[in-house]
GROMACS .gro file of C-alpha atoms in nm:
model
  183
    1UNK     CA    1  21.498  17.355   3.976
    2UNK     CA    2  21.138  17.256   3.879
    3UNK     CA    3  21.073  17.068   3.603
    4UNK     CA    4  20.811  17.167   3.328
    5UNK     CA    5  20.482  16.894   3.448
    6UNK     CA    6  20.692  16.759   3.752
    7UNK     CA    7  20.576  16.959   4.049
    8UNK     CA    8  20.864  16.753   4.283
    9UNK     CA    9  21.149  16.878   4.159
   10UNK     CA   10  21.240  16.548   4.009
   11UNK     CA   11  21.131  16.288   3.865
   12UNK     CA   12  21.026  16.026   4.084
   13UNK     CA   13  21.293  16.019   4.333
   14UNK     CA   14  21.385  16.158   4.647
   15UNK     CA   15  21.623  16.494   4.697
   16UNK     CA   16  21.944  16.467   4.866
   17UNK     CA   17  22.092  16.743   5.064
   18UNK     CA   18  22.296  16.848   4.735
   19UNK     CA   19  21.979  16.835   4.523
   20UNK     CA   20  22.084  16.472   4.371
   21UNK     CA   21  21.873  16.137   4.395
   22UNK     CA   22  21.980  15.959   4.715
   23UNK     CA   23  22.157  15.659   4.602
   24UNK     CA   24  22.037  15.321   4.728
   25UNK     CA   25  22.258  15.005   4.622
   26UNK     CA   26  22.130  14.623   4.590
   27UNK     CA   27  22.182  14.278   4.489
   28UNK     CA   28  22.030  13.982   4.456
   29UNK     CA   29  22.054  13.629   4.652
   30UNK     CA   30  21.989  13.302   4.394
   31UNK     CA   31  22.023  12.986   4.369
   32UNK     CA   32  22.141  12.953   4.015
   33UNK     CA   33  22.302  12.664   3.847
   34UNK     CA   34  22.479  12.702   3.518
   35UNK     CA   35  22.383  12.419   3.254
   36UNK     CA   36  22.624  12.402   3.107
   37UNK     CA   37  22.909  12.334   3.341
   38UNK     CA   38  22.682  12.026   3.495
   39UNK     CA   39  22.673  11.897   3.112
   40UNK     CA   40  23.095  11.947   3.135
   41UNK     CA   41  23.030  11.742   3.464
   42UNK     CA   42  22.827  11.473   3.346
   43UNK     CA   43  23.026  11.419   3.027
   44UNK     CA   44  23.333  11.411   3.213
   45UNK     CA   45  23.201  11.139   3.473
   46UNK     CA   46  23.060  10.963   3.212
   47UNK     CA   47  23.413  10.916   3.065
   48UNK     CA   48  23.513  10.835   3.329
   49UNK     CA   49  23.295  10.539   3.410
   50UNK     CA   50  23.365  10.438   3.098
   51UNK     CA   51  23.733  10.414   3.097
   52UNK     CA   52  23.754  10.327   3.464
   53UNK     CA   53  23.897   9.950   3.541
   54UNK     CA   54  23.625   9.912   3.793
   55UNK     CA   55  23.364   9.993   3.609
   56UNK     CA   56  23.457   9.758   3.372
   57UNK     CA   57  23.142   9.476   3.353
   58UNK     CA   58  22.875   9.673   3.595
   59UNK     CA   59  22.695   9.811   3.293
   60UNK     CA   60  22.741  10.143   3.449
   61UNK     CA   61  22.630  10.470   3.327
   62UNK     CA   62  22.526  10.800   3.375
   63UNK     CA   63  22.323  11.041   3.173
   64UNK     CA   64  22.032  11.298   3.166
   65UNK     CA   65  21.696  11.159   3.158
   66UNK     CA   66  21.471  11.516   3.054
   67UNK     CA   67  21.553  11.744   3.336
   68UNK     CA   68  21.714  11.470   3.578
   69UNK     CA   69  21.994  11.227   3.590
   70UNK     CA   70  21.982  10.888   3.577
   71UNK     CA   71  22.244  10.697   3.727
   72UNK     CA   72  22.288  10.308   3.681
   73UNK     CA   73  22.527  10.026   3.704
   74UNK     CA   74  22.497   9.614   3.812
   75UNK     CA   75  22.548   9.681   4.202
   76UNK     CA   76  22.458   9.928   4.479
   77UNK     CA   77  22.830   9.992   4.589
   78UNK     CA   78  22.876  10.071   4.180
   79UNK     CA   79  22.572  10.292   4.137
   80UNK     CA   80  22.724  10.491   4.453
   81UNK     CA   81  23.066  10.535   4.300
   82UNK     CA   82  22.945  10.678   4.053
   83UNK     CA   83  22.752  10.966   4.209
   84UNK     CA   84  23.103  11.015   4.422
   85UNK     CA   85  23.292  11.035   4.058
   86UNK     CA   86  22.961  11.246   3.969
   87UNK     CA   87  23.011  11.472   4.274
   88UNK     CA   88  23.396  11.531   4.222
   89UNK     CA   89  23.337  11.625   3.828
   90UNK     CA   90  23.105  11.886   4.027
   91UNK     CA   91  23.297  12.049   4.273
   92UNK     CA   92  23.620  12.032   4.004
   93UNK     CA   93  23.351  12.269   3.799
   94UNK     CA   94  23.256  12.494   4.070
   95UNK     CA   95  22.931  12.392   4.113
   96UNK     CA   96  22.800  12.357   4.492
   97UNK     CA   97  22.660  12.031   4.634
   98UNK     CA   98  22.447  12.138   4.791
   99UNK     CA   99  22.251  12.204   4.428
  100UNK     CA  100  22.235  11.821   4.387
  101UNK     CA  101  21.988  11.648   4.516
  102UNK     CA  102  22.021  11.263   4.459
  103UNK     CA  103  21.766  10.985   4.555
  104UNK     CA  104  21.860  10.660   4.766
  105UNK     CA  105  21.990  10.349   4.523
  106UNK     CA  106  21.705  10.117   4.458
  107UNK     CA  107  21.651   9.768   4.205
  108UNK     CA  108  21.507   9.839   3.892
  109UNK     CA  109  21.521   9.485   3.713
  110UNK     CA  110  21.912   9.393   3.730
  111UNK     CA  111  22.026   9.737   3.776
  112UNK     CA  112  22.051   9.951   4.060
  113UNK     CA  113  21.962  10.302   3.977
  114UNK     CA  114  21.984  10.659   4.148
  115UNK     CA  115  21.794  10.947   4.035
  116UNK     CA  116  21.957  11.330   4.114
  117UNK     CA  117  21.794  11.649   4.050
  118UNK     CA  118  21.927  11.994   4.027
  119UNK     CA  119  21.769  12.248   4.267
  120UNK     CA  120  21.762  12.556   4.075
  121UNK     CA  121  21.596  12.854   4.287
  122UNK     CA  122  21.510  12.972   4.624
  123UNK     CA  123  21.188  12.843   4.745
  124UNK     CA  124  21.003  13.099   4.889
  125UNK     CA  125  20.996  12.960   5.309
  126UNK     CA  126  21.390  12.956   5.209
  127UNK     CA  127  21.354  13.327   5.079
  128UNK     CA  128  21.195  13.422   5.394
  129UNK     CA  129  21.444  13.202   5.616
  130UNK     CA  130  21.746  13.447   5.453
  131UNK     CA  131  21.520  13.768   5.511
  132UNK     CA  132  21.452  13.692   5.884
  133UNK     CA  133  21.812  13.646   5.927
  134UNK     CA  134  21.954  13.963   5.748
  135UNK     CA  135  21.664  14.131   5.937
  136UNK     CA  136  21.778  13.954   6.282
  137UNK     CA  137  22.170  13.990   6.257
  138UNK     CA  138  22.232  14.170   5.985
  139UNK     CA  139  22.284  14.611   5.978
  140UNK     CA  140  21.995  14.815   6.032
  141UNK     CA  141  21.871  14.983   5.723
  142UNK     CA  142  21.841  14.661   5.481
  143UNK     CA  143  21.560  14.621   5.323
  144UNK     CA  144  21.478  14.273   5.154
  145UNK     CA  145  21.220  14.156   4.886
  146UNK     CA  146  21.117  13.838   4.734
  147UNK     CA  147  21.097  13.846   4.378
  148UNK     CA  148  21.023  13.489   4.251
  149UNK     CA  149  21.280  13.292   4.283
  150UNK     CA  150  21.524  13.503   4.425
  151UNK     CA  151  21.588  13.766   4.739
  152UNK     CA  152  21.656  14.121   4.663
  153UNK     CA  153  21.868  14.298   4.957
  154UNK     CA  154  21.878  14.712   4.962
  155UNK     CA  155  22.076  14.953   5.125
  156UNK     CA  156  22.214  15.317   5.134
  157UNK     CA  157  22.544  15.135   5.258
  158UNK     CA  158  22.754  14.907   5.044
  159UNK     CA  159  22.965  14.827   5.342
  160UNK     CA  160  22.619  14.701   5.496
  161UNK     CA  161  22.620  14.535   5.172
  162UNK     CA  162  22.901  14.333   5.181
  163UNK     CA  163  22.772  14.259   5.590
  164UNK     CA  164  22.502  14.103   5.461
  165UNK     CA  165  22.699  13.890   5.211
  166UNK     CA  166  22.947  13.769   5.503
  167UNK     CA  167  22.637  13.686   5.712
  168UNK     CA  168  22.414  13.460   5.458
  169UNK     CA  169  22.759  13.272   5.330
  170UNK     CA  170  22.865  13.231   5.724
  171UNK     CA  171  22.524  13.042   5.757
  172UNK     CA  172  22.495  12.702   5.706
  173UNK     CA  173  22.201  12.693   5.463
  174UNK     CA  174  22.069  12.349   5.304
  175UNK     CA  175  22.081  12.526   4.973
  176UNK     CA  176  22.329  12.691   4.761
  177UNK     CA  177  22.330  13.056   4.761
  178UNK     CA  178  22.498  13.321   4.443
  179UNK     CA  179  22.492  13.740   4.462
  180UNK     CA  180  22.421  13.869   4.142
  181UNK     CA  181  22.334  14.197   4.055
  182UNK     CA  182  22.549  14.436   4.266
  183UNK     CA  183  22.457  14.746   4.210
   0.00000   0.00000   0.00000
């Protein structure tokens, strides 16, 4: 079953017993926050705050300021309510917290403002934190790779697979982590 110009057999790959290409599944571990459902958020706290008898009087607001969101109202306890009404428009959109990074409240002239940033990514020490533990716990035969911003995990097993999946969502990681890419 030679080729013409490929003296393997086949192109590239390896042989299987039944002369096929051994098979080798993957996906990918990310860190991937959809834009659009955070502008949903932020337009729907912002209504909020704006029709909220509370708010009434605080000059509060929220919006985006470039790639960050600025928070601000009259008084701490009012700049902090509104990241909580921020928050809840989040998790009602299926977006994970853990995404959101928000600053502590400080004075800028009258107003109390907060500054919150979305992490969007897997920093590489985090990368290697998830590879060292599918490598510790996880099935024998992964294989992982960094690639960027994100963690490639391969196997000749999709039930190892799906192991591996279990095992990074059972850990209590300080970022949020998506599988995309199953293959």
């Amino acid at each position: 079953m030679i080729e013409s110009g490929d003296p393997r057999g086949v192109r590239g790959g390896v042989v299987g017993q039944n002369g096929g290409m051994a098979a080798e599944s993957s996906f990918d571990i990310v860190n991937k926050i959809d834009r659009q459902e955070v502008d949903n958020a932020l337009n729907m706290a912002a209504k909020e705050v704006r029709n909220r008898f509370d708010f009434k009087g605080t000059d509060a607001s929220i919006r985006w300021s470039g790639e960050a969101i600025e928070l601000e109202a009259s008084g701490e306890e009012r700049v902090k309510a509104i990241l909580d009404v921020f928050q809840t428009m989040l998790v009602r959109r299926k977006i994970d917290l853990k995404s959101l990074q928000a600053g502590d409240p400080r004075l800028s002239g009258k107003l109390w403002k907060i500054t919150a940033t979305l992490e969007n990514g897997i920093s590489a020490d985090n990368a290697r934190k998830v590879a060292k533990l599918i490598r510790d716990s996880g099935p024998k035969g992964i294989r992982t790779q960094i690639q960027g911003d994100e963690l490639r995990v391969f196997s000749k097993k999709r039930d190892d697979l799906q192991a591996v999946q279990k095992l990074v969502l059972d850990a209590d990681h300080e970022f949020a982590v998506q599988f995309t890419n199953y293959r």
